[in-house]
PDB file of C-alpha atoms and ligand atoms in Angstrom:
ATOM      1  CA  GLY A1024     -13.518  12.570 -34.035  1.00  0.00           C
ATOM      2  CA  VAL A1025     -11.107  12.713 -36.964  1.00  0.00           C
ATOM      3  CA  MET A1026      -8.119  13.749 -34.809  1.00  0.00           C
ATOM      4  CA  ARG A1027      -8.605  10.791 -32.496  1.00  0.00           C
ATOM      5  CA  GLU A1028      -8.719   8.391 -35.436  1.00  0.00           C
ATOM      6  CA  ILE A1029      -5.565   9.830 -36.947  1.00  0.00           C
ATOM      7  CA  SER A1030      -3.693   9.692 -33.665  1.00  0.00           C
ATOM      8  CA  GLY A1031      -4.782   6.089 -33.099  1.00  0.00           C
ATOM      9  CA  LEU A1032      -6.336   6.728 -29.682  1.00  0.00           C
ATOM     10  CA  ASP A1033      -9.583   5.083 -30.780  1.00  0.00           C
ATOM     11  CA  LYS A1034      -7.734   1.894 -31.705  1.00  0.00           C
ATOM     12  CA  MET A1035      -5.842   1.907 -28.439  1.00  0.00           C
ATOM     13  CA  GLU A1036      -9.105   2.229 -26.550  1.00  0.00           C
ATOM     14  CA  GLN A1037     -10.463  -0.859 -28.306  1.00  0.00           C
ATOM     15  CA  LYS A1038      -7.277  -2.811 -27.577  1.00  0.00           C
ATOM     16  CA  LEU A1039      -7.254  -1.830 -23.916  1.00  0.00           C
ATOM     17  CA  LYS A1040     -10.895  -2.769 -23.471  1.00  0.00           C
ATOM     18  CA  GLN A1041     -10.077  -6.307 -24.592  1.00  0.00           C
ATOM     19  CA  LEU A1042      -6.833  -6.507 -22.693  1.00  0.00           C
ATOM     20  CA  LEU A1043      -8.272  -5.300 -19.393  1.00  0.00           C
ATOM     21  CA  ASN A1044     -11.697  -6.856 -19.924  1.00  0.00           C
ATOM     22  CA  VAL A1045     -13.696  -3.712 -19.222  1.00  0.00           C
ATOM     23  CA  ASN A1046     -16.614  -2.221 -21.103  1.00  0.00           C
ATOM     24  CA  GLU A1047     -15.261   1.257 -21.614  1.00  0.00           C
ATOM     25  CA  VAL A1048     -11.852   2.904 -21.875  1.00  0.00           C
ATOM     26  CA  ILE A1049     -11.184   6.564 -22.626  1.00  0.00           C
ATOM     27  CA  ILE A1050      -7.644   7.665 -23.509  1.00  0.00           C
ATOM     28  CA  VAL A1051      -6.360  11.241 -23.580  1.00  0.00           C
ATOM     29  CA  ALA A1052      -3.213  12.153 -25.529  1.00  0.00           C
ATOM     30  CA  GLY A1053       0.153  12.509 -23.788  1.00  0.00           C
ATOM     31  CA  ASN A1054       1.871  11.456 -20.570  1.00  0.00           C
ATOM     32  CA  SER A1055       0.673  12.935 -17.297  1.00  0.00           C
ATOM     33  CA  ASP A1056       3.951  11.935 -15.599  1.00  0.00           C
ATOM     34  CA  GLN A1057       5.632  14.542 -17.755  1.00  0.00           C
ATOM     35  CA  SER A1058       3.132  17.325 -18.329  1.00  0.00           C
ATOM     36  CA  SER A1059       0.642  18.797 -15.958  1.00  0.00           C
ATOM     37  CA  TRP A1060      -1.661  19.738 -18.832  1.00  0.00           C
ATOM     38  CA  VAL A1061      -2.137  16.052 -19.603  1.00  0.00           C
ATOM     39  CA  LYS A1062      -3.281  15.541 -16.032  1.00  0.00           C
ATOM     40  CA  SER A1063      -5.701  18.415 -16.566  1.00  0.00           C
ATOM     41  CA  GLU A1064      -6.976  16.647 -19.677  1.00  0.00           C
ATOM     42  CA  LEU A1065      -7.512  13.530 -17.585  1.00  0.00           C
ATOM     43  CA  GLY A1066      -9.422  15.673 -15.137  1.00  0.00           C
ATOM     44  CA  LYS A1067     -11.509  17.152 -17.912  1.00  0.00           C
ATOM     45  CA  ALA A1068     -12.306  13.733 -19.358  1.00  0.00           C
ATOM     46  CA  GLY A1069     -13.196  12.446 -15.888  1.00  0.00           C
ATOM     47  CA  ALA A1070     -15.501  15.389 -15.245  1.00  0.00           C
ATOM     48  CA  ALA A1071     -17.220  15.051 -18.638  1.00  0.00           C
ATOM     49  CA  ARG A1072     -17.702  11.284 -18.315  1.00  0.00           C
ATOM     50  CA  MET A1073     -19.127  11.612 -14.828  1.00  0.00           C
ATOM     51  CA  LYS A1074     -21.559  14.305 -15.964  1.00  0.00           C
ATOM     52  CA  LYS A1075     -22.869  11.943 -18.647  1.00  0.00           C
ATOM     53  CA  GLU A1076     -24.020   9.658 -15.830  1.00  0.00           C
ATOM     54  CA  TRP A1077     -25.938  12.323 -13.950  1.00  0.00           C
ATOM     55  CA  LYS A1078     -29.580  11.503 -13.468  1.00  0.00           C
ATOM     56  CA  ALA A1079     -32.225  13.555 -11.697  1.00  0.00           C
ATOM     57  CA  LYS A1080     -30.786  12.497  -8.327  1.00  0.00           C
ATOM     58  CA  ASN A1081     -27.146  11.528  -7.692  1.00  0.00           C
ATOM     59  CA  ILE A1082     -24.958  10.558  -4.791  1.00  0.00           C
ATOM     60  CA  ILE A1083     -21.349  10.608  -5.904  1.00  0.00           C
ATOM     61  CA  ALA A1084     -18.627   9.011  -3.797  1.00  0.00           C
ATOM     62  CA  VAL A1085     -15.125  10.286  -4.543  1.00  0.00           C
ATOM     63  CA  THR A1086     -11.675   9.177  -3.355  1.00  0.00           C
ATOM     64  CA  GLY A1087      -8.674  11.380  -2.674  1.00  0.00           C
ATOM     65  CA  GLY A1088      -5.561  12.004  -4.752  1.00  0.00           C
ATOM     66  CA  SER A1089      -4.120  14.554  -7.133  1.00  0.00           C
ATOM     67  CA  THR A1090      -6.024  13.149 -10.132  1.00  0.00           C
ATOM     68  CA  MET A1091      -9.359  13.525  -8.353  1.00  0.00           C
ATOM     69  CA  ALA A1092      -8.306  17.074  -7.436  1.00  0.00           C
ATOM     70  CA  GLU A1093      -7.843  17.705 -11.184  1.00  0.00           C
ATOM     71  CA  VAL A1094     -11.337  16.354 -11.907  1.00  0.00           C
ATOM     72  CA  ALA A1095     -12.679  18.772  -9.298  1.00  0.00           C
ATOM     73  CA  LYS A1096     -10.933  21.708 -10.986  1.00  0.00           C
ATOM     74  CA  MET A1097     -12.484  20.840 -14.325  1.00  0.00           C
ATOM     75  CA  LEU A1098     -16.080  20.466 -13.155  1.00  0.00           C
ATOM     76  CA  THR A1099     -18.803  22.886 -14.220  1.00  0.00           C
ATOM     77  CA  PRO A1100     -22.426  23.211 -13.085  1.00  0.00           C
ATOM     78  CA  ASP A1101     -25.070  21.113 -14.797  1.00  0.00           C
ATOM     79  CA  SER A1102     -27.347  23.267 -16.923  1.00  0.00           C
ATOM     80  CA  ASN A1103     -30.384  21.232 -15.914  1.00  0.00           C
ATOM     81  CA  GLY A1104     -29.850  21.761 -12.209  1.00  0.00           C
ATOM     82  CA  LYS A1105     -29.708  18.132 -11.116  1.00  0.00           C
ATOM     83  CA  ASP A1106     -29.831  16.972  -7.529  1.00  0.00           C
ATOM     84  CA  ILE A1107     -26.224  16.180  -6.681  1.00  0.00           C
ATOM     85  CA  LEU A1108     -24.534  15.229  -3.441  1.00  0.00           C
ATOM     86  CA  PHE A1109     -20.792  14.548  -3.197  1.00  0.00           C
ATOM     87  CA  VAL A1110     -19.444  12.360  -0.403  1.00  0.00           C
ATOM     88  CA  PRO A1111     -15.953  10.989   0.307  1.00  0.00           C
ATOM     89  CA  ALA A1112     -15.755   7.301  -0.660  1.00  0.00           C
ATOM     90  CA  ARG A1113     -13.880   6.261   2.461  1.00  0.00           C
ATOM     91  CA  GLY A1114     -12.471   7.668   5.660  1.00  0.00           C
ATOM     92  CA  GLY A1115      -8.988   9.144   5.966  1.00  0.00           C
ATOM     93  CA  LEU A1116      -6.095   7.259   4.408  1.00  0.00           C
ATOM     94  CA  GLY A1117      -3.274   9.419   5.723  1.00  0.00           C
ATOM     95  CA  GLU A1118      -3.067  11.905   2.867  1.00  0.00           C
ATOM     96  CA  GLU A1119      -1.928  15.514   3.008  1.00  0.00           C
ATOM     97  CA  ILE A1120      -4.839  17.932   3.106  1.00  0.00           C
ATOM     98  CA  GLN A1121      -4.926  18.791  -0.630  1.00  0.00           C
ATOM     99  CA  ASN A1122      -5.196  15.099  -1.514  1.00  0.00           C
ATOM    100  CA  GLN A1123      -7.946  14.300   0.970  1.00  0.00           C
ATOM    101  CA  ALA A1124     -11.346  13.177  -0.287  1.00  0.00           C
ATOM    102  CA  ASN A1125     -13.096  15.570   2.135  1.00  0.00           C
ATOM    103  CA  VAL A1126     -11.397  18.553   0.523  1.00  0.00           C
ATOM    104  CA  ILE A1127     -12.014  17.280  -2.992  1.00  0.00           C
ATOM    105  CA  VAL A1128     -15.751  16.719  -2.483  1.00  0.00           C
ATOM    106  CA  ALA A1129     -16.085  20.246  -1.071  1.00  0.00           C
ATOM    107  CA  LYS A1130     -14.378  21.591  -4.195  1.00  0.00           C
ATOM    108  CA  MET A1131     -16.546  19.498  -6.511  1.00  0.00           C
ATOM    109  CA  ALA A1132     -19.667  20.770  -4.803  1.00  0.00           C
ATOM    110  CA  GLU A1133     -18.464  24.360  -5.046  1.00  0.00           C
ATOM    111  CA  LYS A1134     -17.740  23.979  -8.776  1.00  0.00           C
ATOM    112  CA  THR A1135     -21.155  22.474  -9.535  1.00  0.00           C
ATOM    113  CA  ASN A1136     -23.335  24.356  -7.039  1.00  0.00           C
ATOM    114  CA  ALA A1137     -24.090  21.021  -5.454  1.00  0.00           C
ATOM    115  CA  ALA A1138     -24.178  19.688  -1.896  1.00  0.00           C
ATOM    116  CA  TYR A1139     -21.527  17.697  -0.060  1.00  0.00           C
ATOM    117  CA  LYS A1140     -20.934  15.892   3.198  1.00  0.00           C
ATOM    118  CA  VAL A1141     -17.636  15.095   4.819  1.00  0.00           C
ATOM    119  CA  LEU A1142     -16.487  12.348   7.163  1.00  0.00           C
ATOM    120  CA  TYR A1143     -15.098  13.746  10.373  1.00  0.00           C
ATOM    121  CA  LEU A1144     -12.721  10.955  11.233  1.00  0.00           C
ATOM    122  CA  LEU A1145      -9.198  10.813  12.508  1.00  0.00           C
ATOM    123  CA  ASP A1146      -6.799   8.659  10.566  1.00  0.00           C
ATOM    124  CA  GLN A1147      -5.238   6.659  13.333  1.00  0.00           C
ATOM    125  CA  VAL A1148      -7.526   6.006  16.273  1.00  0.00           C
ATOM    126  CA  SER A1149      -7.797   3.286  18.875  1.00  0.00           C
ATOM    127  CA  ASP A1150     -10.415   0.574  18.346  1.00  0.00           C
ATOM    128  CA  GLU A1151     -12.418   1.983  21.216  1.00  0.00           C
ATOM    129  CA  ALA A1152     -12.484   5.494  19.805  1.00  0.00           C
ATOM    130  CA  TYR A1153     -13.360   4.096  16.396  1.00  0.00           C
ATOM    131  CA  GLN A1154     -16.302   2.099  17.764  1.00  0.00           C
ATOM    132  CA  SER A1155     -17.758   5.107  19.530  1.00  0.00           C
ATOM    133  CA  PHE A1156     -17.254   7.320  16.480  1.00  0.00           C
ATOM    134  CA  MET A1157     -19.255   4.833  14.472  1.00  0.00           C
ATOM    135  CA  LYS A1158     -22.206   5.327  16.788  1.00  0.00           C
ATOM    136  CA  GLU A1159     -22.359   9.074  16.137  1.00  0.00           C
ATOM    137  CA  PRO A1160     -25.575   9.856  14.229  1.00  0.00           C
ATOM    138  CA  MET A1161     -23.735  12.325  11.987  1.00  0.00           C
ATOM    139  CA  ILE A1162     -21.225   9.673  10.963  1.00  0.00           C
ATOM    140  CA  LYS A1163     -23.874   6.989  10.537  1.00  0.00           C
ATOM    141  CA  ASP A1164     -25.800   9.297   8.217  1.00  0.00           C
ATOM    142  CA  VAL A1165     -22.815   9.943   5.994  1.00  0.00           C
ATOM    143  CA  ILE A1166     -21.939   6.245   5.879  1.00  0.00           C
ATOM    144  CA  SER A1167     -25.409   5.293   4.708  1.00  0.00           C
ATOM    145  CA  LEU A1168     -25.216   7.990   2.012  1.00  0.00           C
ATOM    146  CA  ILE A1169     -21.848   6.625   0.880  1.00  0.00           C
ATOM    147  CA  LYS A1170     -23.220   3.103   0.692  1.00  0.00           C
ATOM    148  CA  SER A1171     -26.056   4.272  -1.529  1.00  0.00           C
ATOM    149  CA  ALA A1172     -23.792   6.113  -3.968  1.00  0.00           C
ATOM    150  CA  THR A1173     -24.955   5.981  -7.584  1.00  0.00           C
ATOM    151  CA  ILE A1174     -21.533   6.912  -8.950  1.00  0.00           C
ATOM    152  CA  VAL A1175     -18.092   6.094  -7.568  1.00  0.00           C
ATOM    153  CA  LEU A1176     -15.182   8.120  -8.881  1.00  0.00           C
ATOM    154  CA  HIS A1177     -11.666   7.089  -7.934  1.00  0.00           C
ATOM    155  CA  GLY A1178      -7.975   7.251  -8.683  1.00  0.00           C
ATOM    156  CA  ILE A1179      -5.436   4.443  -8.982  1.00  0.00           C
ATOM    157  CA  GLY A1180      -1.942   4.831  -7.580  1.00  0.00           C
ATOM    158  CA  ASP A1181       1.407   3.080  -7.662  1.00  0.00           C
ATOM    159  CA  ALA A1182       1.601   1.071  -4.437  1.00  0.00           C
ATOM    160  CA  MET A1183       5.001   2.284  -3.286  1.00  0.00           C
ATOM    161  CA  VAL A1184       4.373   5.908  -4.256  1.00  0.00           C
ATOM    162  CA  MET A1185       1.097   5.872  -2.342  1.00  0.00           C
ATOM    163  CA  SER A1186       2.384   4.132   0.761  1.00  0.00           C
ATOM    164  CA  GLU A1187       5.228   6.624   1.023  1.00  0.00           C
ATOM    165  CA  ARG A1188       3.010   9.618   0.353  1.00  0.00           C
ATOM    166  CA  ARG A1189       0.661   8.477   3.120  1.00  0.00           C
ATOM    167  CA  LYS A1190       3.435   8.091   5.685  1.00  0.00           C
ATOM    168  CA  THR A1191       2.566   4.437   6.089  1.00  0.00           C
ATOM    169  CA  PRO A1192       4.249   2.755   9.091  1.00  0.00           C
ATOM    170  CA  SER A1193       7.491   1.010   8.090  1.00  0.00           C
ATOM    171  CA  GLU A1194       6.274  -2.467   9.057  1.00  0.00           C
ATOM    172  CA  ILE A1195       3.387  -2.110   6.618  1.00  0.00           C
ATOM    173  CA  ILE A1196       5.712  -0.818   3.901  1.00  0.00           C
ATOM    174  CA  LYS A1197       7.775  -3.962   4.513  1.00  0.00           C
ATOM    175  CA  THR A1198       4.692  -6.145   4.069  1.00  0.00           C
ATOM    176  CA  LEU A1199       3.847  -4.325   0.855  1.00  0.00           C
ATOM    177  CA  GLU A1200       7.353  -4.979  -0.444  1.00  0.00           C
ATOM    178  CA  GLN A1201       7.339  -8.621   0.602  1.00  0.00           C
ATOM    179  CA  LYS A1202       3.965  -9.218  -0.994  1.00  0.00           C
ATOM    180  CA  GLU A1203       5.020  -7.288  -4.088  1.00  0.00           C
ATOM    181  CA  ALA A1204       2.240  -4.729  -4.055  1.00  0.00           C
ATOM    182  CA  VAL A1205       2.133  -2.760  -7.290  1.00  0.00           C
ATOM    183  CA  GLY A1206      -1.201  -0.946  -7.330  1.00  0.00           C
ATOM    184  CA  GLU A1207      -3.463   0.978  -4.987  1.00  0.00           C
ATOM    185  CA  ALA A1208      -7.069   2.157  -5.097  1.00  0.00           C
ATOM    186  CA  PHE A1209      -9.425   3.192  -2.244  1.00  0.00           C
ATOM    187  CA  GLY A1210      -6.691   2.436   0.265  1.00  0.00           C
ATOM    188  CA  TYR A1211      -6.493  -1.192  -0.949  1.00  0.00           C
ATOM    189  CA  TYR A1212      -3.130  -2.432  -2.151  1.00  0.00           C
ATOM    190  CA  PHE A1213      -2.915  -5.057  -4.921  1.00  0.00           C
ATOM    191  CA  ASP A1214      -0.217  -7.353  -6.283  1.00  0.00           C
ATOM    192  CA  GLU A1215       0.150  -7.900 -10.017  1.00  0.00           C
ATOM    193  CA  ASP A1216      -2.510 -10.608 -10.003  1.00  0.00           C
ATOM    194  CA  GLY A1217      -4.986  -8.162  -8.545  1.00  0.00           C
ATOM    195  CA  GLU A1218      -4.966  -9.837  -5.129  1.00  0.00           C
ATOM    196  CA  VAL A1219      -5.450  -7.566  -2.126  1.00  0.00           C
ATOM    197  CA  VAL A1220      -2.243  -7.674  -0.073  1.00  0.00           C
ATOM    198  CA  HIS A1221      -3.166  -4.920   2.376  1.00  0.00           C
ATOM    199  CA  LYS A1222      -6.043  -2.578   3.087  1.00  0.00           C
ATOM    200  CA  VAL A1223      -6.229   0.562   5.158  1.00  0.00           C
ATOM    201  CA  GLN A1224      -8.890  -0.069   7.800  1.00  0.00           C
ATOM    202  CA  THR A1225     -11.435   2.647   7.405  1.00  0.00           C
ATOM    203  CA  ILE A1226     -15.145   3.101   6.952  1.00  0.00           C
ATOM    204  CA  GLY A1227     -17.097   3.803   3.788  1.00  0.00           C
ATOM    205  CA  ILE A1228     -16.919   1.979   0.479  1.00  0.00           C
ATOM    206  CA  GLN A1229     -15.232  -1.396   0.573  1.00  0.00           C
ATOM    207  CA  LEU A1230     -14.068  -3.245  -2.510  1.00  0.00           C
ATOM    208  CA  GLU A1231     -17.064  -5.596  -2.231  1.00  0.00           C
ATOM    209  CA  ASP A1232     -19.402  -2.612  -2.485  1.00  0.00           C
ATOM    210  CA  LEU A1233     -18.374  -1.797  -6.036  1.00  0.00           C
ATOM    211  CA  ASP A1234     -21.242  -3.854  -7.377  1.00  0.00           C
ATOM    212  CA  GLN A1235     -22.945  -3.677 -10.728  1.00  0.00           C
ATOM    213  CA  ALA A1236     -25.573  -1.256  -9.490  1.00  0.00           C
ATOM    214  CA  LYS A1237     -23.063   1.568  -9.341  1.00  0.00           C
ATOM    215  CA  ARG A1238     -21.272   3.349 -12.110  1.00  0.00           C
ATOM    216  CA  VAL A1239     -17.609   3.196 -11.258  1.00  0.00           C
ATOM    217  CA  ILE A1240     -15.228   5.586 -13.007  1.00  0.00           C
ATOM    218  CA  ALA A1241     -11.463   5.180 -12.516  1.00  0.00           C
ATOM    219  CA  VAL A1242      -9.126   7.987 -13.597  1.00  0.00           C
ATOM    220  CA  ALA A1243      -5.381   7.324 -13.664  1.00  0.00           C
ATOM    221  CA  GLY A1244      -2.622   8.114 -16.135  1.00  0.00           C
ATOM    222  CA  GLY A1245       1.124   8.408 -16.598  1.00  0.00           C
ATOM    223  CA  GLU A1246       3.523   5.753 -17.812  1.00  0.00           C
ATOM    224  CA  SER A1247       4.571   5.063 -14.220  1.00  0.00           C
ATOM    225  CA  LYS A1248       1.051   3.885 -13.335  1.00  0.00           C
ATOM    226  CA  ALA A1249       0.742   1.189 -16.006  1.00  0.00           C
ATOM    227  CA  LYS A1250       1.569  -1.674 -13.617  1.00  0.00           C
ATOM    228  CA  ALA A1251      -0.787  -0.313 -11.001  1.00  0.00           C
ATOM    229  CA  ILE A1252      -3.625   0.052 -13.494  1.00  0.00           C
ATOM    230  CA  ARG A1253      -3.099  -3.469 -14.830  1.00  0.00           C
ATOM    231  CA  ALA A1254      -3.134  -4.908 -11.312  1.00  0.00           C
ATOM    232  CA  TYR A1255      -6.201  -3.040 -10.117  1.00  0.00           C
ATOM    233  CA  MET A1256      -8.202  -3.677 -13.275  1.00  0.00           C
ATOM    234  CA  LYS A1257      -7.919  -7.423 -12.633  1.00  0.00           C
ATOM    235  CA  ARG A1258     -10.021  -6.796  -9.582  1.00  0.00           C
ATOM    236  CA  ALA A1259     -12.265  -3.981 -10.833  1.00  0.00           C
ATOM    237  CA  PRO A1260     -15.902  -4.564 -11.810  1.00  0.00           C
ATOM    238  CA  GLN A1261     -16.198  -5.114 -15.562  1.00  0.00           C
ATOM    239  CA  THR A1262     -18.542  -2.143 -15.729  1.00  0.00           C
ATOM    240  CA  THR A1263     -15.752   0.197 -14.639  1.00  0.00           C
ATOM    241  CA  VAL A1264     -15.014   3.052 -17.015  1.00  0.00           C
ATOM    242  CA  LEU A1265     -11.248   3.535 -17.182  1.00  0.00           C
ATOM    243  CA  ILE A1266      -9.963   6.968 -18.132  1.00  0.00           C
ATOM    244  CA  THR A1267      -6.234   6.998 -18.761  1.00  0.00           C
ATOM    245  CA  ASP A1268      -3.573   8.629 -20.912  1.00  0.00           C
ATOM    246  CA  GLU A1269      -1.655   7.585 -23.980  1.00  0.00           C
ATOM    247  CA  ALA A1270       1.613   6.855 -22.151  1.00  0.00           C
ATOM    248  CA  ALA A1271      -0.017   4.502 -19.642  1.00  0.00           C
ATOM    249  CA  ALA A1272      -2.029   2.886 -22.449  1.00  0.00           C
ATOM    250  CA  GLN A1273       1.081   2.286 -24.577  1.00  0.00           C
ATOM    251  CA  GLN A1274       2.833   0.678 -21.641  1.00  0.00           C
ATOM    252  CA  LEU A1275      -0.201  -1.486 -20.865  1.00  0.00           C
ATOM    253  CA  ILE A1276      -0.473  -2.665 -24.462  1.00  0.00           C
ATOM    254  CA  LYS A1277       3.254  -3.454 -24.607  1.00  0.00           C
ATOM    255  CA  GLY A1278       2.691  -5.711 -21.604  1.00  0.00           C
TER     256      GLY A1278
HETATM  257  O1  G3H B 113      -5.955   7.792  -3.687  1.00  0.00           O
HETATM  258  C1  G3H B 113      -4.998   8.093  -4.416  1.00  0.00           C
HETATM  259  C2  G3H B 113      -4.973   7.539  -5.764  1.00  0.00           C
HETATM  260  O2  G3H B 113      -5.125   6.156  -5.736  1.00  0.00           O
HETATM  261  C3  G3H B 113      -3.821   8.003  -6.608  1.00  0.00           C
HETATM  262  O3  G3H B 113      -3.449   9.328  -6.335  1.00  0.00           O
HETATM  263  O4  G3H B 113      -4.122  10.658  -8.292  1.00  0.00           O
HETATM  264  O5  G3H B 113      -2.416  11.529  -6.713  1.00  0.00           O
HETATM  265  O6  G3H B 113      -1.877   9.637  -8.234  1.00  0.00           O
HETATM  266  P1  G3H B 113      -2.947  10.337  -7.444  1.00  0.00           P
END
């Protein structure tokens, strides 16, 4: 639109696409570090972009986080009554309840009159308990649904912010510091070259699963996330749609 051209967001989108080597970037005005309405705009843009991907039948895997919670808030039902199932992308990562993928998928389903499934998993379990959990038919079912997701929607976090928020054990925080982790997505932690320096062991979507067959949509904004976004995008599939805000974009372009 005219406003976007005047404000230069269109140009920034083109620049970021080249810089990050992805096919699509969407930028909303403002800085979500500073104003909650910008985060809502990110949520709105995430919801709208995801809805554009909806086909007759959809399985949508979603991660946790406050940005995903904003997307959930902004969702509306599809007028054509599509077949939609929301599932959490991965098992628990140690988040507080409001940031958990299970809670977010339930909210997304409620907002769109769609279906959802959750993963009943404890965050920290012994290997033995984990192995027997994995044999539960209910869990197996959800895992196979997750693996056949047609859309993956996820957030990107600052590594240190995320590891602290998730009450990560101090020895792991030390490793993250030593290996200079800057970004986080799906419970994977990345250094500035996009190398995985740590991953939370849990079931569901693994980084290798983000293949070309799926539409991956990443939503993350705020100046403070620029480093994290740059790091993760080195690893992200080229087909990823990145939705971010002006402040993060400016920082990314500055380099
Ligand atoms: O899983 C969490 C995300 O990577 C980032 O969380 O949206 O609350 O910043 P956030």
